[in-house]
XYZ file of C-alpha atoms in Angstrom:
213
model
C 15.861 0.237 21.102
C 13.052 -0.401 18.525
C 12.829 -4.434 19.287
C 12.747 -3.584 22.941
C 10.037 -1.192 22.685
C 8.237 -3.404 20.336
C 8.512 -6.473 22.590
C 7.223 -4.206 25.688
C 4.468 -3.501 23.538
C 3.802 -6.162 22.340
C 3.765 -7.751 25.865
C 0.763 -5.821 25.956
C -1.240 -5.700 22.641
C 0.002 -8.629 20.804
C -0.792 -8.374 16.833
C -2.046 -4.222 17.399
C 1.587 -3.609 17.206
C 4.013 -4.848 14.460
C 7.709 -4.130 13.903
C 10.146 -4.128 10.430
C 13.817 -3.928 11.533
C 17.199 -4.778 9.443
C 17.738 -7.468 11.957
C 14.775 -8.880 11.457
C 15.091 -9.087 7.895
C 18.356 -10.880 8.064
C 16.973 -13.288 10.036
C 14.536 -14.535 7.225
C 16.738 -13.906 4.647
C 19.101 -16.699 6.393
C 16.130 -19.059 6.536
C 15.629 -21.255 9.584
C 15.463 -25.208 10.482
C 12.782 -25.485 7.630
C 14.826 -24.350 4.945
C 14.750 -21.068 2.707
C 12.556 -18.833 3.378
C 9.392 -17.393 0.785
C 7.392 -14.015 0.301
C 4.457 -15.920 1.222
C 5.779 -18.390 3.930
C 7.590 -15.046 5.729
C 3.832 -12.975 5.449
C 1.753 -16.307 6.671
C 3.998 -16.812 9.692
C 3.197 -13.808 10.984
C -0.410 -15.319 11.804
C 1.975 -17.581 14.069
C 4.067 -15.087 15.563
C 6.925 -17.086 13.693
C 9.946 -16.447 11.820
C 9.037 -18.341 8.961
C 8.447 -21.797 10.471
C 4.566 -23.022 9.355
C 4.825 -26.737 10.988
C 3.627 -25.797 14.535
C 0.203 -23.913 13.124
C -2.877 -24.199 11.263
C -2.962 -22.038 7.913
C -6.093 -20.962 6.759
C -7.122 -20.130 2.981
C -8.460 -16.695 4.797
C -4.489 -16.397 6.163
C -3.107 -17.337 2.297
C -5.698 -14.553 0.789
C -4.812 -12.173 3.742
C -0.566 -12.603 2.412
C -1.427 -12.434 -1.190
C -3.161 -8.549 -0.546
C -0.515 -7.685 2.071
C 2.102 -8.732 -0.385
C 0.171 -6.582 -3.100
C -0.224 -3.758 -1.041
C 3.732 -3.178 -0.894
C 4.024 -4.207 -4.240
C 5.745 -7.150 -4.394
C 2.907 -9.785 -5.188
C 5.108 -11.025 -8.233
C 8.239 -11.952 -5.626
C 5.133 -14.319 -3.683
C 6.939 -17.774 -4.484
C 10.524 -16.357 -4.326
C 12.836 -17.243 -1.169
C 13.881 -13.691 0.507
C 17.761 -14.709 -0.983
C 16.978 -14.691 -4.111
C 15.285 -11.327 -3.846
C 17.389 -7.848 -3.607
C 17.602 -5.754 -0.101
C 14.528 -3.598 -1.470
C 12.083 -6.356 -2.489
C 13.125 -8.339 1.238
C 12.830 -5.442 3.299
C 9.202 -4.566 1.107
C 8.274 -8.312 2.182
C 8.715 -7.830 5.826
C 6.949 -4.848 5.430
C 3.873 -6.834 4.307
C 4.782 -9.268 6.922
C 3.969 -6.755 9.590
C 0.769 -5.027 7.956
C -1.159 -8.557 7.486
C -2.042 -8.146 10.604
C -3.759 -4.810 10.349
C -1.865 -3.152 13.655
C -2.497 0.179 15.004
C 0.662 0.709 15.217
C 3.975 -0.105 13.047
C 7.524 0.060 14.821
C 10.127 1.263 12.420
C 13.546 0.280 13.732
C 16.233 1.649 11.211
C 14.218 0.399 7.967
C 16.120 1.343 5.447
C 19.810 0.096 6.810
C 21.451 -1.884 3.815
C 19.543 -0.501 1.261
C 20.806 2.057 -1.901
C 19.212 5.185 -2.561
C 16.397 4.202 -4.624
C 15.335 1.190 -2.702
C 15.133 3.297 0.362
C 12.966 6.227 -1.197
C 11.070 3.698 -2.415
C 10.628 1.958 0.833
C 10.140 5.093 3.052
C 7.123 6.262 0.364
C 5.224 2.908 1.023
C 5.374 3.674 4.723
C 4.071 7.212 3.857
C 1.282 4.971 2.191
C 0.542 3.192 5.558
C 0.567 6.391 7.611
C -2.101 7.825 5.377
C -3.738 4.890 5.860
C -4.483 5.682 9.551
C -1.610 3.649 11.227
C 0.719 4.718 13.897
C 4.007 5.316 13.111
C 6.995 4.449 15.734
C 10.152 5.262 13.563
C 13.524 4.573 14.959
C 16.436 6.311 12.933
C 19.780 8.291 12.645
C 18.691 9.780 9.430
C 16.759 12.732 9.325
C 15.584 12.848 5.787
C 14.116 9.549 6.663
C 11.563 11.281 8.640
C 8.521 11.224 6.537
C 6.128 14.110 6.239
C 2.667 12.159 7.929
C 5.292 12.180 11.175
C 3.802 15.213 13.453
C 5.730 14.473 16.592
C 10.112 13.804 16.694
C 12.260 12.781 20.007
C 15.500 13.421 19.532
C 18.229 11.330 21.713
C 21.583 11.785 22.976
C 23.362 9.113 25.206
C 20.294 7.943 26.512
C 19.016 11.533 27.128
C 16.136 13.152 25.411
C 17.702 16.258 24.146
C 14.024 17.893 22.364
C 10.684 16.129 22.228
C 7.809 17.678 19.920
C 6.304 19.067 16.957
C 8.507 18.432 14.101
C 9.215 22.045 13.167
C 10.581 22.313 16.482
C 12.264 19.461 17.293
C 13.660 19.983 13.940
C 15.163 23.140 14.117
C 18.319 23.978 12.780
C 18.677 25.381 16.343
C 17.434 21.557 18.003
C 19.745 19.824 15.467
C 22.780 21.815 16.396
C 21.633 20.993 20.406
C 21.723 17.257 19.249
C 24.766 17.229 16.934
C 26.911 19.603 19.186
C 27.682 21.558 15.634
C 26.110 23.985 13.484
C 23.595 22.169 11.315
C 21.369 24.142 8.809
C 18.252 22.325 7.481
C 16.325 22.347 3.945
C 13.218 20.842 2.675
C 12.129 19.004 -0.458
C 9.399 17.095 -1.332
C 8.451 17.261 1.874
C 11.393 15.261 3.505
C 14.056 17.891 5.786
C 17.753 17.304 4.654
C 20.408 18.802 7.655
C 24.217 18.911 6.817
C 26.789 20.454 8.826
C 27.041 24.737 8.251
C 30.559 24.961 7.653
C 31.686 26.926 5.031
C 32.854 25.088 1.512
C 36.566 24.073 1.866
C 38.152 25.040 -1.342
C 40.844 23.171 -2.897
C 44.442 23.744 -1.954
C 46.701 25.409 -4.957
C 49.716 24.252 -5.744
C 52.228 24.544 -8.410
C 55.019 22.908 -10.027
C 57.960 23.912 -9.808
C-alpha cells in the first residue's frame, strides 16, 4: 500500500513527496547494473529519481554537499563511502532515510520502516523520524506495529481487509476499545515514553503442575 500511495503521489508532486520502505532498501542493498551500491551514490541518485545508477545524469557539487548534510542529519556521515552491504540493517535503512530527506519533501511516506531491523536499530530509527516530524514534515506511516506510532503522529487509520475500521485522533483511534474493534480480541493499551504498547487482555496462563511419580 505505501509504494502505491507514494507513486499516486508522486504522479502528482514529484520530489514534495519521498518514500523509505524495506523493499526499497533491499533493492540498493543488492546493487544494480553499475555495481555495489554507496551512502553517497544511493543519497545523490535521488536528484535522478534513480536507484543508485549516476551515468544517465549530471551531478552537481551543490547535489554532493546536499548528500553529505542529508547523510549527517541521520547520522551516518561516517558510512558516506561504504556500499549499503557492507553496512548493518540500521545504518542501510538510516541511509535511505537520508536518501528521501535530500530532497526537502513535505511529505515522507513510511511504508513498514523498521521491517528487518532488531530492537535497538528500530528505536533508533523511529526517533530520527520523530526528528523529521518536528522538523515540520508530513508524516505518512504505514505499519502493523503500534508502538511504532510515534508521538508527533496526531491523526491514525486503522484497516481491516481493505476496510477502514476507525479513522482519527490518536487517543481515539487508539483506544483499547478501537484496538479490540480492529483485532477482534480484547486488547488493553499502555504508554511510555510517549510510544502506546497494546497486548492481548487475557489473563496470565500459569504453568501446569505436575509431579513425579
Amino acid at each position: 500500500i505505501g509504494e502505491a500511495l507514494c507513486a499516486s503521489l508522486a504522479a502528482r508532486r514529484g520530489p514534495e513527496i519521498a518514500i523509505v520502505s524495506a523493499d526499497l532498501h533491499n533493492r540498493f542493498v543488492s546493487g544494480n547494473s553499475e555495481g555495489r551500491i554507496t551512502a553517497t551514490k544511493a543519497v545523490v541518485s535521488a536528484f535522478l529519481a534513480s536507484h543508485g545508477i549516476l551515468r544517465y545524469g549530471s551531478i552537481t557539487d551543490d547535489m554532493r554537499r546536499r548528500a553529505a548534510a542529508a547523510l549527517d542529519a541521520v547520522g551516518v556521515s561516517h558510512l558516506a563511502r561504504r556500499t549499503l552491504d557492507q553496512m548493518s540493517s540500521g545504518e542501510a535503512r538510516r541511509v535511505m532515510l537520508a536518501r528521501a530527506l535530500v530532497n526537502s519533501p513535505r511529505a515522507l511516506v513510511l511504508d513498514e520502516p523498521t521491517t528487518g531491523l532488531d530492537l535497538v536499530a528500530r528505536h533508533g530509527f523511529m526517533e530520527r523520524v520523530r526528528e523529521v516530524a518536528r522538523a515540520g514534515t508530513t508524516l505518512i506511516l504505514i505499519t502493523h506495529h503500534i508502538e511504532e506510532i510515534v508521538p508527533e503522529i496526531s491523526r491514525v487509520v486503522l484497516l481491516r481487509d481493505g476496510k477502514i475500521i476507525e479513522d482519527g485522533p490518536k487517543p481515539e483511534a487508539l483506544s483499547a476499545e478501537s484496538l479490540t474493534r480492529l483485532f477482534g480480541i480484547p486488547v488493553t493499551t499502555e504508554e511510555a515514553g510517549g510510544y502506546l504498547y497494546a497486548r492481548p487482555a487475557t489473563s496470565p496462563v500459569s504453568p501446569s503442575s505436575s509431579s513425579l511419580p
